[in-house]
Short mmCIF file of C-alpha atoms in Angstrom, two decimals:
data_model
loop_
_atom_site.label_atom_id
_atom_site.label_comp_id
_atom_site.label_asym_id
_atom_site.label_seq_id
_atom_site.Cartn_x
_atom_site.Cartn_y
_atom_site.Cartn_z
CA MET A 1 -23.17 28.03 -3.99
CA ILE A 2 -22.19 28.00 -7.65
CA ALA A 3 -19.35 30.41 -6.86
CA ILE A 4 -18.03 28.09 -4.13
CA GLN A 5 -18.13 25.17 -6.56
CA LYS A 6 -16.17 27.15 -9.15
CA ILE A 7 -13.57 28.10 -6.54
CA GLY A 8 -13.32 24.47 -5.45
CA LEU A 9 -12.95 23.27 -9.03
CA ALA A 10 -10.22 25.88 -9.65
CA ILE A 11 -8.32 24.84 -6.50
CA PHE A 12 -8.63 21.18 -7.47
CA ILE A 13 -7.41 21.67 -11.05
CA ILE A 14 -4.50 23.92 -10.04
CA SER A 15 -3.42 21.60 -7.21
CA LEU A 16 -3.68 18.57 -9.47
CA ALA A 17 -1.62 20.33 -12.15
CA ILE A 18 1.09 21.13 -9.59
CA PHE A 19 0.98 17.53 -8.35
CA ILE A 20 1.53 16.22 -11.89
CA GLY A 21 4.14 18.91 -12.57
CA SER A 22 6.05 17.92 -9.45
CA LEU A 23 7.31 14.88 -11.36
CA SER A 24 9.75 17.21 -13.15
CA MET A 25 10.85 19.23 -10.12
CA SER A 26 14.01 17.26 -9.28
CA ASN A 27 17.58 16.85 -10.43
CA TYR A 28 19.50 13.64 -9.76
CA ARG A 29 22.97 13.11 -8.34
CA LEU A 30 24.36 9.66 -7.64
CA THR A 31 26.95 9.64 -4.87
CA GLU A 32 28.79 6.94 -2.95
CA ASP A 33 26.63 7.71 0.09
CA VAL A 34 23.46 7.17 -1.97
CA LEU A 35 24.80 3.85 -3.24
CA ALA A 36 25.85 2.70 0.22
CA SER A 37 22.54 3.63 1.86
CA THR A 38 20.43 2.09 -0.92
CA ILE A 39 22.32 -1.11 -1.75
CA THR A 40 22.68 -2.85 1.60
CA LYS A 41 23.98 -6.15 0.23
CA THR A 42 27.76 -5.86 0.18
CA GLU A 43 28.22 -8.26 -2.73
CA HIS A 44 25.80 -6.25 -4.86
CA LEU A 45 27.40 -2.93 -3.92
CA GLU A 46 30.83 -4.20 -4.90
CA LEU A 47 29.50 -5.10 -8.36
CA ILE A 48 27.33 -2.04 -9.02
CA LYS A 49 29.66 0.68 -7.72
CA PRO A 50 32.39 0.26 -10.39
CA ALA A 51 29.74 -0.21 -13.09
CA VAL A 52 28.23 3.24 -12.38
CA ALA A 53 31.54 4.97 -11.65
CA ASN A 54 31.07 7.39 -14.56
CA MET A 55 27.75 8.55 -13.07
CA LEU A 56 29.08 9.38 -9.61
CA ASP A 57 28.71 13.03 -8.56
CA GLU A 58 27.35 14.04 -11.95
CA GLU A 59 24.12 16.02 -11.69
CA TYR A 60 21.36 15.04 -14.12
CA THR A 61 18.55 17.42 -15.01
CA SER A 62 16.62 14.67 -16.81
CA LYS A 63 15.11 11.74 -14.94
CA PHE A 64 14.96 9.77 -18.19
CA SER A 65 18.70 10.16 -18.79
CA PHE A 66 19.53 9.21 -15.21
CA ILE A 67 17.36 6.09 -15.31
CA ARG A 68 18.69 5.10 -18.72
CA ASP A 69 22.34 5.36 -17.68
CA PHE A 70 21.80 3.46 -14.44
CA ASN A 71 19.80 0.69 -16.12
CA VAL A 72 22.40 0.28 -18.87
CA ALA A 73 25.17 -0.14 -16.29
CA PHE A 74 23.08 -2.42 -14.08
CA ASN A 75 21.86 -4.63 -16.92
CA ALA A 76 25.43 -5.02 -18.22
CA ILE A 77 26.36 -6.76 -14.96
CA ASN A 78 23.54 -9.29 -15.25
CA GLU A 79 24.11 -9.87 -18.95
CA GLN A 80 27.69 -10.85 -18.23
CA PHE A 81 26.59 -13.36 -15.58
CA LYS A 82 23.93 -14.78 -17.89
CA ALA A 83 26.42 -15.11 -20.76
CA ASN A 84 28.73 -17.09 -18.48
CA GLN A 85 25.73 -19.05 -17.15
CA GLU A 86 26.52 -17.91 -13.61
CA TRP A 87 22.86 -17.85 -12.65
CA ASP A 88 23.55 -17.80 -8.93
CA LYS A 89 25.27 -14.42 -9.32
CA VAL A 90 22.48 -12.70 -11.25
CA ILE A 91 21.06 -9.72 -9.30
CA TYR A 92 17.28 -9.99 -9.11
CA ASP A 93 16.78 -7.04 -6.76
CA ASN A 94 15.30 -3.98 -8.45
CA TYR A 95 17.49 -1.09 -7.34
CA THR A 96 16.34 1.44 -9.93
CA PHE A 97 13.40 2.81 -7.91
CA PRO A 98 15.24 3.38 -4.60
CA ILE A 99 18.33 4.72 -6.38
CA VAL A 100 16.29 7.30 -8.30
CA LYS A 101 14.37 8.25 -5.16
CA ASN A 102 17.46 8.63 -2.98
CA ALA A 103 19.43 10.45 -5.68
CA SER A 104 16.81 13.18 -6.02
CA VAL A 105 18.00 16.71 -5.24
CA GLY A 106 16.79 20.22 -5.92
CA PHE A 107 13.52 22.12 -5.63
CA LEU A 108 11.21 19.26 -4.68
CA THR A 109 13.36 17.80 -1.91
CA GLU A 110 13.84 21.32 -0.50
CA ASN A 111 10.10 22.08 -0.48
CA LEU A 112 8.46 18.79 0.48
CA GLY A 113 6.14 20.39 3.02
CA ILE A 114 4.51 22.99 0.78
CA LEU A 115 4.29 20.62 -2.18
CA PHE A 116 2.68 17.94 0.00
CA LEU A 117 0.18 20.53 1.22
CA ILE A 118 -0.72 21.57 -2.33
CA SER A 119 -0.67 18.10 -3.88
CA PHE A 120 -2.70 16.24 -1.28
CA VAL A 121 -4.40 18.64 1.15
CA PHE A 122 -5.44 21.36 -1.33
CA THR A 123 -6.50 18.81 -3.94
CA CYS A 124 -8.84 17.19 -1.39
CA LEU A 125 -10.01 20.60 -0.19
CA GLY A 126 -10.84 21.66 -3.75
CA GLY A 127 -12.76 18.45 -4.31
CA LEU A 128 -14.75 18.95 -1.12
CA LEU A 129 -15.55 22.58 -1.96
CA TYR A 130 -16.89 21.36 -5.29
CA ILE A 131 -18.91 18.56 -3.73
CA LEU A 132 -20.35 20.10 -0.55
CA PRO A 133 -22.58 22.77 -2.16
CA THR A 134 -24.44 20.05 -4.05
CA ILE A 135 -26.43 19.43 -0.86
CA LYS A 136 -28.25 22.66 -1.78
CA THR A 137 -28.24 22.42 -5.57
CA LEU A 138 -29.60 18.85 -5.57
CA GLY A 139 -32.88 20.04 -4.09
CA LEU A 140 -35.08 17.26 -2.75
CA PRO A 141 -33.26 14.01 -1.92
CA GLY A 142 -33.49 11.06 -4.28
CA ILE A 143 -32.54 10.19 -7.85
CA LYS A 144 -34.44 12.04 -10.53
CA ASN A 145 -34.01 12.73 -14.24
CA ASN A 146 -30.61 14.28 -13.64
CA GLY A 147 -29.26 14.25 -17.21
CA ILE A 148 -26.55 11.77 -16.31
CA TYR A 149 -26.33 10.51 -19.90
CA HIS A 150 -25.86 14.06 -21.19
CA ASN A 151 -22.75 14.76 -19.12
CA ALA A 152 -19.36 14.29 -20.80
CA ALA A 153 -17.96 12.97 -17.51
CA THR A 154 -20.56 10.24 -17.04
CA ASN A 155 -21.60 9.14 -20.54
CA ARG A 156 -18.27 7.96 -21.98
CA GLY A 157 -17.63 11.49 -23.17
CA TRP A 158 -14.33 13.35 -23.44
CA ILE A 159 -14.02 14.03 -19.68
CA GLY A 160 -14.60 10.37 -18.90
CA ILE A 161 -12.05 9.34 -21.52
CA ILE A 162 -9.42 11.63 -19.98
CA ILE A 163 -10.13 10.34 -16.45
CA GLY A 164 -10.09 6.69 -17.53
CA THR A 165 -6.92 7.09 -19.55
CA GLY A 166 -5.24 8.89 -16.66
CA LEU A 167 -6.11 6.08 -14.26
CA ILE A 168 -4.80 3.41 -16.64
CA VAL A 169 -1.52 5.29 -17.18
CA PHE A 170 -1.12 5.74 -13.42
CA TYR A 171 -1.50 2.00 -12.81
CA ILE A 172 1.03 1.19 -15.54
CA PHE A 173 3.64 3.41 -13.93
CA LEU A 174 2.75 2.24 -10.41
CA TYR A 175 3.22 -1.45 -11.20
CA LYS A 176 5.81 -1.49 -13.98
CA PHE A 177 7.75 1.81 -13.92
CA PRO A 178 7.62 3.20 -10.35
CA GLU A 179 11.01 4.87 -10.79
CA TYR A 180 9.32 7.53 -12.90
CA ILE A 181 6.94 8.59 -10.10
CA THR A 182 9.51 8.77 -7.29
CA ASN A 183 8.80 12.46 -6.75
CA TRP A 184 5.24 11.65 -5.69
CA VAL A 185 6.59 9.03 -3.31
CA LEU A 186 9.08 11.51 -1.86
CA LEU A 187 6.24 13.86 -0.95
CA LEU A 188 4.88 11.20 1.39
CA ASP A 189 8.15 10.30 3.13
CA PRO A 190 7.36 12.34 6.30
CA LEU A 191 3.90 10.76 6.60
CA SER A 192 5.31 7.28 5.98
CA TYR A 193 8.00 7.72 8.64
CA ALA A 194 5.33 8.87 11.10
CA LEU A 195 3.03 5.91 10.43
CA SER A 196 5.35 3.03 9.58
CA GLY A 197 8.80 4.23 10.62
CA SER A 198 10.19 3.67 7.14
CA PRO A 199 10.45 5.68 3.90
CA ALA A 200 7.51 5.74 1.53
CA THR A 201 7.25 3.29 -1.35
CA GLN A 202 5.03 3.34 -4.41
CA TRP A 203 2.58 1.15 -2.46
CA PHE A 204 2.38 3.68 0.36
CA LEU A 205 1.65 6.32 -2.27
CA TYR A 206 -1.08 4.10 -3.70
CA GLY A 207 -2.59 3.40 -0.29
CA THR A 208 -2.61 7.08 0.64
CA MET A 209 -4.22 8.19 -2.62
CA TYR A 210 -6.69 5.30 -2.48
CA THR A 211 -7.78 6.23 1.04
CA LEU A 212 -8.03 9.98 0.37
CA VAL A 213 -10.09 9.45 -2.78
CA MET A 214 -12.48 7.16 -0.92
CA MET A 215 -12.89 9.68 1.90
CA VAL A 216 -13.55 12.65 -0.41
CA MET A 217 -15.88 10.75 -2.73
CA GLY A 218 -17.48 9.18 0.33
CA VAL A 219 -18.66 12.67 1.28
CA ARG A 220 -20.29 12.87 -2.15
CA MET A 221 -22.06 9.56 -1.45
CA PHE A 222 -23.34 10.89 1.89
CA ILE A 223 -24.83 13.91 0.14
CA LYS A 224 -26.23 12.07 -2.87
CA TYR A 225 -27.93 9.32 -0.85
CA ARG A 226 -28.68 11.34 2.29
CA HIS A 227 -32.32 10.21 2.11
CA ASN A 228 -31.34 6.55 2.54
CA LYS A 229 -30.05 5.34 5.91
CA TYR A 230 -28.72 2.09 4.47
CA GLN A 231 -26.50 3.95 1.99
CA MET A 232 -25.23 6.33 4.65
CA ILE A 233 -24.19 3.51 7.00
CA ARG A 234 -22.76 1.39 4.18
CA THR A 235 -20.63 4.25 2.87
CA GLY A 236 -19.36 5.04 6.35
CA SER A 237 -18.48 1.37 6.78
CA VAL A 238 -16.31 0.98 3.67
CA VAL A 239 -14.50 4.27 4.39
CA PHE A 240 -13.87 3.22 8.00
CA PHE A 241 -12.48 -0.20 7.07
CA GLN A 242 -10.23 1.28 4.38
CA LEU A 243 -8.86 3.98 6.67
CA SER A 244 -8.38 1.79 9.74
CA LEU A 245 -7.70 -1.82 8.70
CA ALA A 246 -6.24 -1.28 5.23
CA PHE A 247 -4.17 1.88 5.77
CA ILE A 248 -3.42 2.95 9.34
CA LEU A 249 -3.19 -0.44 11.13
CA PRO A 250 -0.86 -2.22 8.65
CA ASN A 251 1.52 0.75 8.73
CA LEU A 252 1.51 0.89 12.52
CA MET A 253 2.21 -2.84 12.63
CA SER A 254 5.24 -2.30 10.41
CA LYS A 255 6.44 0.43 12.74
CA LEU A 256 6.19 -1.99 15.66
CA SER A 257 8.18 -4.60 13.69
CA MET A 258 5.12 -6.83 13.33
CA PRO A 259 4.03 -8.57 10.13
CA SER A 260 1.93 -6.11 8.18
CA MET A 261 -1.44 -7.32 6.96
CA ASP A 262 -4.79 -5.91 5.89
CA LEU A 263 -6.95 -7.91 8.30
CA LYS A 264 -10.09 -7.53 6.19
CA ASN A 265 -8.46 -8.86 3.03
CA MET A 266 -8.48 -12.58 2.34
CA TRP A 267 -7.67 -15.31 -0.14
CA PRO A 268 -8.45 -15.63 -3.03
CA LEU A 269 -8.57 -11.82 -3.45
CA ASP A 270 -5.27 -11.64 -1.57
CA TYR A 271 -3.69 -14.15 -3.92
CA THR A 272 -0.23 -13.87 -2.27
CA PHE A 273 -1.53 -15.13 1.08
CA PHE A 274 -0.06 -18.63 0.60
CA PHE A 275 3.15 -17.53 -1.15
CA ASP A 276 6.28 -18.89 0.52
CA TYR A 277 7.60 -15.50 1.64
CA ARG A 278 4.26 -14.68 3.31
CA ILE A 279 4.08 -18.01 5.13
CA ASN A 280 7.70 -17.66 6.29
CA GLU A 281 6.91 -14.14 7.50
CA PHE A 282 4.01 -15.43 9.57
CA ILE A 283 6.11 -18.24 11.04
CA SER A 284 9.00 -15.95 11.93
CA ALA A 285 6.62 -13.59 13.77
CA GLY A 286 5.83 -16.24 16.35
CA THR A 287 2.47 -16.31 18.14
CA LEU A 288 1.14 -13.18 16.44
CA GLY A 289 2.13 -14.50 13.03
CA TYR A 290 0.42 -17.84 13.64
CA TRP A 291 -2.70 -15.98 14.79
CA MET A 292 -2.72 -13.80 11.67
CA PHE A 293 -2.24 -16.84 9.44
CA GLY A 294 -5.06 -18.64 11.23
CA TRP A 295 -7.28 -15.56 11.01
CA GLY A 296 -6.75 -15.37 7.26
CA ILE A 297 -7.66 -19.04 6.81
CA ALA A 298 -10.69 -18.84 9.11
CA LEU A 299 -11.95 -15.75 7.31
CA PHE A 300 -12.44 -17.48 3.97
CA LEU A 301 -13.18 -21.01 5.26
CA ILE A 302 -15.62 -20.11 8.03
CA GLY A 303 -16.38 -16.40 7.83
CA VAL A 304 -17.48 -16.40 4.19
CA PRO A 305 -20.06 -19.23 4.29
CA VAL A 306 -21.48 -18.19 7.67
CA LEU A 307 -21.79 -14.47 6.96
CA VAL A 308 -22.98 -14.96 3.38
CA TYR A 309 -25.66 -17.32 4.64
CA PHE A 310 -27.07 -14.67 6.94
CA TYR A 311 -26.38 -11.45 4.99
CA GLY A 312 -25.42 -12.36 1.43
CA LYS A 313 -22.17 -11.27 -0.19
CA ARG A 314 -23.03 -7.66 0.61
CA TRP A 315 -21.42 -8.03 4.06
CA TYR A 316 -18.06 -8.01 2.29
CA CYS A 317 -18.48 -6.56 -1.20
CA SER A 318 -20.51 -3.53 -0.13
CA TRP A 319 -19.57 -3.02 3.51
CA VAL A 320 -15.93 -4.05 3.95
CA CYS A 321 -13.96 -4.59 0.72
CA GLY A 322 -11.52 -1.90 -0.39
CA CYS A 323 -12.08 -2.66 -4.08
CA GLY A 324 -15.81 -2.36 -3.54
CA GLY A 325 -15.30 0.78 -1.46
CA LEU A 326 -13.44 2.53 -4.26
CA ALA A 327 -16.06 1.36 -6.75
CA GLU A 328 -18.87 2.73 -4.58
CA THR A 329 -17.23 6.12 -3.99
CA LEU A 330 -14.93 7.08 -6.85
CA GLY A 331 -16.86 4.84 -9.23
CA ASP A 332 -20.41 5.89 -8.31
CA PRO A 333 -20.71 8.50 -11.12
CA TYR A 334 -20.17 5.67 -13.63
CA ARG A 335 -22.42 2.92 -12.23
CA GLN A 336 -25.00 3.46 -14.98
CA LEU A 337 -22.44 2.45 -17.64
CA SER A 338 -22.51 -1.24 -16.71
CA ASP A 339 -23.64 -3.48 -19.56
CA LYS A 340 -27.04 -5.05 -18.87
CA SER A 341 -27.11 -7.27 -21.96
CA LEU A 342 -27.47 -11.06 -21.88
CA LYS A 343 -24.17 -11.35 -23.74
CA ALA A 344 -22.34 -9.44 -20.98
CA TRP A 345 -23.92 -11.72 -18.36
CA LYS A 346 -22.68 -14.84 -20.18
CA ILE A 347 -19.15 -13.42 -20.46
CA GLU A 348 -19.27 -12.46 -16.79
CA ARG A 349 -20.14 -15.98 -15.62
CA TYR A 350 -17.35 -17.68 -17.55
CA LEU A 351 -14.73 -15.03 -16.87
CA VAL A 352 -15.15 -14.51 -13.13
CA HIS A 353 -15.35 -18.25 -12.40
CA GLY A 354 -12.41 -18.83 -14.74
CA VAL A 355 -10.30 -16.47 -12.61
CA LEU A 356 -11.41 -18.37 -9.50
CA VAL A 357 -10.23 -21.65 -11.05
CA PHE A 358 -6.96 -19.95 -12.08
CA VAL A 359 -6.21 -18.74 -8.54
CA VAL A 360 -7.07 -22.14 -7.02
CA LEU A 361 -4.67 -23.90 -9.40
CA MET A 362 -1.97 -21.30 -8.77
CA THR A 363 -2.33 -21.59 -5.00
CA THR A 364 -2.22 -25.39 -5.21
CA ALA A 365 1.00 -25.19 -7.23
CA VAL A 366 2.52 -22.67 -4.79
CA LEU A 367 1.72 -24.81 -1.75
CA TYR A 368 3.02 -27.92 -3.53
CA THR A 369 6.32 -26.13 -4.10
CA PHE A 370 6.44 -24.88 -0.51
CA PHE A 371 5.95 -28.32 1.06
CA THR A 372 7.92 -30.46 -1.42
CA GLY A 373 10.60 -28.08 -2.65
CA GLU A 374 9.77 -29.06 -6.23
CA ASN A 375 9.53 -26.16 -8.67
CA LYS A 376 7.13 -27.88 -11.03
CA PHE A 377 3.53 -28.91 -10.44
CA ILE A 378 2.11 -31.37 -13.02
CA GLY A 379 4.91 -30.29 -15.32
CA ILE A 380 4.33 -26.53 -14.98
CA ASP A 381 6.71 -24.16 -13.23
CA SER A 382 4.82 -22.87 -10.18
CA TYR A 383 6.80 -19.63 -10.18
CA LYS A 384 5.77 -19.01 -13.77
CA ILE A 385 2.12 -19.56 -12.82
CA ARG A 386 2.30 -17.02 -10.00
CA GLU A 387 4.16 -14.57 -12.23
CA ASN A 388 1.51 -14.84 -14.94
CA TYR A 389 -1.33 -14.49 -12.42
CA GLY A 390 0.28 -11.43 -10.85
CA PHE A 391 0.73 -9.77 -14.24
CA LEU A 392 -2.55 -10.72 -15.90
CA ILE A 393 -4.87 -10.55 -12.92
CA GLY A 394 -3.07 -8.57 -10.21
CA PHE A 395 -1.83 -5.79 -12.49
CA ILE A 396 -3.85 -5.69 -15.71
CA PHE A 397 -7.29 -6.93 -14.66
CA SER A 398 -7.75 -5.72 -11.08
CA GLY A 399 -5.61 -2.59 -11.48
CA ALA A 400 -5.41 -1.00 -14.90
CA VAL A 401 -8.71 -2.39 -16.23
CA GLY A 402 -10.57 -2.76 -12.94
CA THR A 403 -10.22 0.92 -12.05
CA GLY A 404 -9.22 2.57 -15.31
CA PHE A 405 -12.33 1.29 -17.06
CA TYR A 406 -14.76 2.93 -14.62
CA PRO A 407 -15.69 5.64 -17.17
CA PHE A 408 -16.01 3.06 -19.97
CA MET A 409 -17.71 -0.03 -18.49
CA GLY A 410 -19.02 1.06 -15.12
CA ASN A 411 -17.60 0.98 -11.62
CA ARG A 412 -17.65 -2.76 -10.92
CA VAL A 413 -15.67 -4.13 -13.86
CA TRP A 414 -13.25 -6.03 -11.61
CA CYS A 415 -15.88 -7.12 -9.10
CA ARG A 416 -18.19 -8.32 -11.85
CA PHE A 417 -15.82 -9.95 -14.33
CA GLY A 418 -12.61 -10.76 -12.47
CA CYS A 419 -12.68 -10.91 -8.67
CA PRO A 420 -12.22 -14.54 -7.52
CA LEU A 421 -13.47 -13.72 -4.03
CA ALA A 422 -16.66 -12.23 -5.52
CA ALA A 423 -17.09 -15.48 -7.46
CA TYR A 424 -16.67 -17.54 -4.28
CA LEU A 425 -19.04 -15.32 -2.30
CA GLY A 426 -21.52 -15.41 -5.18
CA LEU A 427 -21.61 -19.20 -5.34
CA VAL A 428 -22.50 -19.36 -1.65
CA GLN A 429 -25.07 -16.58 -2.02
CA ARG A 430 -26.76 -18.18 -5.00
CA PHE A 431 -27.29 -21.57 -3.41
CA LYS A 432 -27.27 -21.11 0.39
CA SER A 433 -28.21 -17.70 1.74
CA ARG A 434 -31.07 -15.89 3.44
CA PHE A 435 -30.43 -12.76 1.36
CA ARG A 436 -32.64 -11.70 -1.51
CA ILE A 437 -34.12 -8.52 -2.98
CA THR A 438 -37.90 -8.78 -2.89
CA THR A 439 -40.09 -6.99 -5.41
CA ASN A 440 -43.65 -5.72 -5.43
CA GLY A 441 -44.62 -5.96 -9.08
CA GLY A 442 -47.99 -4.32 -8.55
CA GLN A 443 -46.32 -1.03 -7.63
CA CYS A 444 -43.71 -1.01 -10.43
CA ILE A 445 -44.15 1.81 -12.97
CA SER A 446 -41.30 0.56 -15.21
CA CYS A 447 -39.30 3.79 -14.85
CA GLY A 448 -36.07 1.79 -15.21
CA ASN A 449 -34.14 3.62 -12.49
CA CYS A 450 -33.27 0.32 -10.79
CA SER A 451 -31.74 -1.23 -13.90
CA THR A 452 -30.01 2.00 -14.93
CA TYR A 453 -28.18 2.37 -11.65
CA CYS A 454 -27.36 -1.33 -11.08
CA GLU A 455 -23.57 -1.43 -11.11
CA MET A 456 -23.49 -5.21 -11.59
CA GLY A 457 -25.40 -5.14 -14.87
CA ILE A 458 -28.56 -6.82 -13.53
CA ASP A 459 -31.79 -5.93 -15.32
CA VAL A 460 -33.61 -5.31 -12.06
CA ARG A 461 -36.71 -3.95 -13.78
CA TRP A 462 -37.26 -7.32 -15.49
CA TYR A 463 -37.64 -8.94 -12.06
CA ALA A 464 -39.64 -6.05 -10.61
CA GLN A 465 -42.23 -6.12 -13.40
CA ARG A 466 -42.88 -9.79 -12.70
CA GLY A 467 -42.80 -9.50 -8.92
CA GLU A 468 -39.92 -12.01 -8.73
CA ASN A 469 -37.30 -12.06 -6.00
CA ILE A 470 -33.81 -11.18 -7.19
CA VAL A 471 -31.42 -13.99 -6.32
CA ARG A 472 -28.30 -13.49 -8.40
CA SER A 473 -24.79 -14.58 -7.52
CA SER A 474 -23.41 -11.32 -8.93
CA CYS A 475 -25.59 -9.03 -6.78
CA VAL A 476 -23.43 -7.25 -4.19
CA GLY A 477 -26.42 -5.97 -2.23
CA CYS A 478 -25.41 -2.33 -2.57
CA GLY A 479 -29.10 -1.43 -2.32
CA VAL A 480 -28.91 1.44 -4.78
CA CYS A 481 -31.70 -0.10 -6.86
CA ALA A 482 -33.99 0.23 -3.84
CA ALA A 483 -32.64 3.70 -3.04
CA VAL A 484 -33.46 5.08 -6.51
CA CYS A 485 -36.89 3.43 -6.82
CA PRO A 486 -39.59 6.13 -6.57
CA ARG A 487 -42.29 3.66 -5.51
CA GLY A 488 -40.59 1.50 -2.88
CA VAL A 489 -40.92 -1.60 -5.05
CA LEU A 490 -37.61 -3.14 -3.98
CA LYS A 491 -36.51 -4.24 -0.54
CA LEU A 492 -33.37 -5.98 0.72
CA GLU A 493 -34.36 -8.96 2.87
CA ASN A 494 -32.78 -11.65 5.04
CA ALA A 495 -35.45 -14.31 5.46
CA ASP A 496 -36.27 -18.02 5.20
CA PRO A 497 -33.86 -19.49 2.62
CA SER A 498 -36.27 -22.24 1.59
CA ASN A 499 -38.52 -19.97 -0.47
CA ARG A 500 -36.01 -17.45 -1.86
CA LEU A 501 -37.16 -17.93 -5.45
CA ALA A 502 -40.87 -17.60 -4.65
CA PRO A 503 -42.56 -14.18 -4.85
CA TYR A 504 -42.47 -12.52 -1.47
CA ILE A 505 -45.77 -11.26 -0.07
CA ARG A 506 -45.40 -8.44 2.41
CA PRO A 507 -47.90 -8.11 5.24
CA GLU A 508 -48.98 -4.70 3.97
CA ASP A 509 -49.89 -6.26 0.60
CA LEU A 510 -52.42 -8.67 2.13
#
């Protein structure tokens, strides 16, 4: 089994190295055909074509040089319009990414099939070969003294630092500099055409990688928690919803010329839901668009309070949500790194509810602009508000920090400190829900497993020692605290909401 793991690790590392190296496997040649096929607006083409005339048919071996020359020529056009205060002529479309992608020539474009196989299929295969033998090496099921704080990958050691840094860098390029990762996007063009009927974008790349990582690391979850039926079903649920509703279905809808939408996502997590272009897209789609718009509204206005009342926020955060799904699969090795201090809890309360207030104000401003046509809401430019929210929350907090900080602050950084939907769900759960985690203090041996593995930073042992029910707005009901308890002290319950804070007496304890 150890030999199989070593082979799997070797395949994974080599495939990953080739995947990263593929970024340098292209040359770049800008031609009139590339310009014409990329820049579909005639007025823009007529301006850009003479500006990049000196680049035409010249082959670049450096992506950096190609991007620099194109950006210099492109920016010169806009600078001239701005200098003359011809704001209506300024080109706001970002053509750099599609131009770089379509101008790619050479080894990578000639070997897309084999490089896709190595970069995505072999990388996943290597990961699975490394993970699968652990079903034997783990021995008896359950969480034991597994030396998790002595592993450089799971104790903020050098492996964790490399992984976290790599994730942060990836998000920076994905959101701000996608033109530099066009080779990765090119590898997925055949798959994108098959699913959506259109060429791949950086977001298709992200969705594909996101889904594959969840599936591979989901297998690890199945093995690690194979003794716990709740964990098995919950893991299968988040993987299913990510694969079907978040990845396959939206792409198929695009292929059928329907408005594309992740039907399990909702406002305020989907903060663009009420943006003007989204509303216009729904309206233009006719009956289906109106239904999708209504579904999105009903989901957060009716679905959230009703389902949270009966099942707590776990129905979404631990069973459906893509952010939670990635945290529970890719992030599981880092769950013990969440800060359990009182200081962290105080920061969490102010921060996560502050983001909720921010998104409510932004959405109000956006809707005010949509219905009135006025750009300013109480003296503030609504477009500036949405731009700041998208950068600070959409990119930095939920992306770079939310995922990149897994190896530094645990796997639920975004869910705990920043997700506005988690804040909304938590408010309902705290004050009007049947869900609680009951404790049997008489059986607690104070081993601390529950607190150690709580990804939301809750000191579960404190409650268990006192036999108090756990009713916290931050609890996502993942159930890992109960799964790692060696004495069966903890139990997830849906019961009478009137006595949630009272100690729960089980029939077997009488």
